[in-house]
Amino acid sequence: MPDLFVLADWLEFVVRWTHVITAIAWIGSSFYFIALDLGLRKGPHLPHGVGGEEWQVHGGGFYHINKYLVAPDNLPEHLIWFKWEAYWTWISGFALLVLVYYFGADLYLIDPRVADLATWQAVGISLASLALGWVLYSSLCNSKLGDNPNLMMGVLFAIILGMSYFYAQVFSGRAALLHLGAFTATIMAANVAMVIIPNQKIVVADMKAGRVPDAKYGKIAKLRSTHNNYLTLPVLFLMLSIHYPLAFASEFNWLIAALVFLVGVFVRHFFNTMHATKKKLIWPWFASAATMIVIAALSLAPMWNGYDPWEDENASSIEHMSPAQQRFAQAPGFEDVHAIVLGRCSMCHAQEPTWFDTYWAPLGVRLETQWQVAQHAHDIALQAGYSHAMPPANMSGITDDERAQIVAWYRAGRAGIRADEIAAGAR
């Protein structure tokens, strides 16, 4: 029978695949319709109620698109709704959050060096913060600030900056940046589910009942779509950041995450202005480049003083490990596996790598101390035990027997964790 954790990894892979597919569909349609809306042109020949038209060519054919400012005189028989892309992007993303960060809280969500939280506390903070994001944003939109989009977005940026700092104080670096992305993505998905689609349904219901739809519903929906348009690029950066330690492992990761929102606004402003006026502004690219230079400088901050605050003399003591990490540190074969990892992996996965042309630990994963090996037990087993992904091209010459030792140790650690879970359930 295959190891359950291997099946769990395949489940995670399939859910991640689904997340990427649906996100492509959502972002693609969102960007397309914003560009279409900004590029509409008015003309005297347009039918009643049409605010603009656009001709497009794609796939060997021509398309003539009209946009009704409120609604057509008659409800079309075939009406396509753009909503499931947004819904399934959020659903699959939340499922990934549960699979990776909630079920693996001790290894990925919680960092005792940042905040020594129980699993239920960390998960509770995560869920509450996602809900809080929508409440705060929706309150802003429904307040007088909603009539001043620029000021409202400024206040929203301040909230994002505050949440970025908060996440960095309670979660691991990876989890902090990922949660800021989830915080923002929840706002975006809720915009679709709670405002845009309901408003469109009101218009459709009015048409079916023979009433004249109120134009305000379309205006509100368009504003929320525009907000989503400006938030998309930062969310993509934050989701990708978990693969880049220069983003998540810096002591200024919270500021890096917040500044990325400015870059996203600059880039989208360039494209939106171009679609609307055909003008190609130069300043957004200079502003984006300058901000990215600041971000890169912040990411190298730990190198300025040569000190890593997390690497003290107690970093390997079992008292500083989470319960799951303690199980791996106490599992049979741990000393041997630690020696294998030191000999086969730590030339790259170190604070100061010694391997040629390697200047920092790949993905920010350091495998020198016992604490670090226990922390990354899952990745070590998957990359160098069950598969031969690491070391690359087996440059360090790890043997099949050593890989088998890693697998045996990991299974023993997982068995200990499972025993703890059963005992906790019995209590």
mmCIF file of C-alpha atoms in Angstrom, residues 12 16 96 100-101 173-179 236-245 247-248 363-365:
data_model
loop_
_atom_site.group_PDB
_atom_site.id
_atom_site.type_symbol
_atom_site.label_atom_id
_atom_site.label_comp_id
_atom_site.label_asym_id
_atom_site.label_seq_id
_atom_site.Cartn_x
_atom_site.Cartn_y
_atom_site.Cartn_z
ATOM 1 C CA GLU A 12 -2.224 18.685 -3.384
ATOM 2 C CA ARG A 16 -2.865 23.214 -7.242
ATOM 3 C CA LEU A 96 -4.704 24.317 -0.917
ATOM 4 C CA VAL A 100 -0.707 22.550 2.975
ATOM 5 C CA TYR A 101 -0.930 25.064 5.808
ATOM 6 C CA GLY A 173 7.732 33.865 6.364
ATOM 7 C CA ARG A 174 6.191 31.729 3.625
ATOM 8 C CA ALA A 175 2.822 31.630 5.322
ATOM 9 C CA ALA A 176 2.852 35.376 6.000
ATOM 10 C CA LEU A 177 3.200 36.344 2.336
ATOM 11 C CA LEU A 178 0.844 33.635 1.168
ATOM 12 C CA HIS A 179 -1.787 34.811 3.638
ATOM 13 C CA LEU A 236 0.113 36.596 -8.285
ATOM 14 C CA PHE A 237 3.436 37.821 -6.886
ATOM 15 C CA LEU A 238 2.488 36.762 -3.360
ATOM 16 C CA MET A 239 1.404 33.305 -4.501
ATOM 17 C CA LEU A 240 4.701 32.831 -6.341
ATOM 18 C CA SER A 241 6.744 34.291 -3.480
ATOM 19 C CA ILE A 242 6.701 31.032 -1.526
ATOM 20 C CA HIS A 243 9.286 29.736 -4.020
ATOM 21 C CA TYR A 244 11.637 32.703 -3.544
ATOM 22 C CA PRO A 245 13.308 33.148 -0.145
ATOM 23 C CA ALA A 247 10.943 37.643 -0.784
ATOM 24 C CA PHE A 248 9.643 35.648 2.183
ATOM 25 C CA LEU A 363 14.246 28.241 -1.706
ATOM 26 C CA GLY A 364 15.601 29.511 1.614
ATOM 27 C CA VAL A 365 15.814 25.936 2.939
#
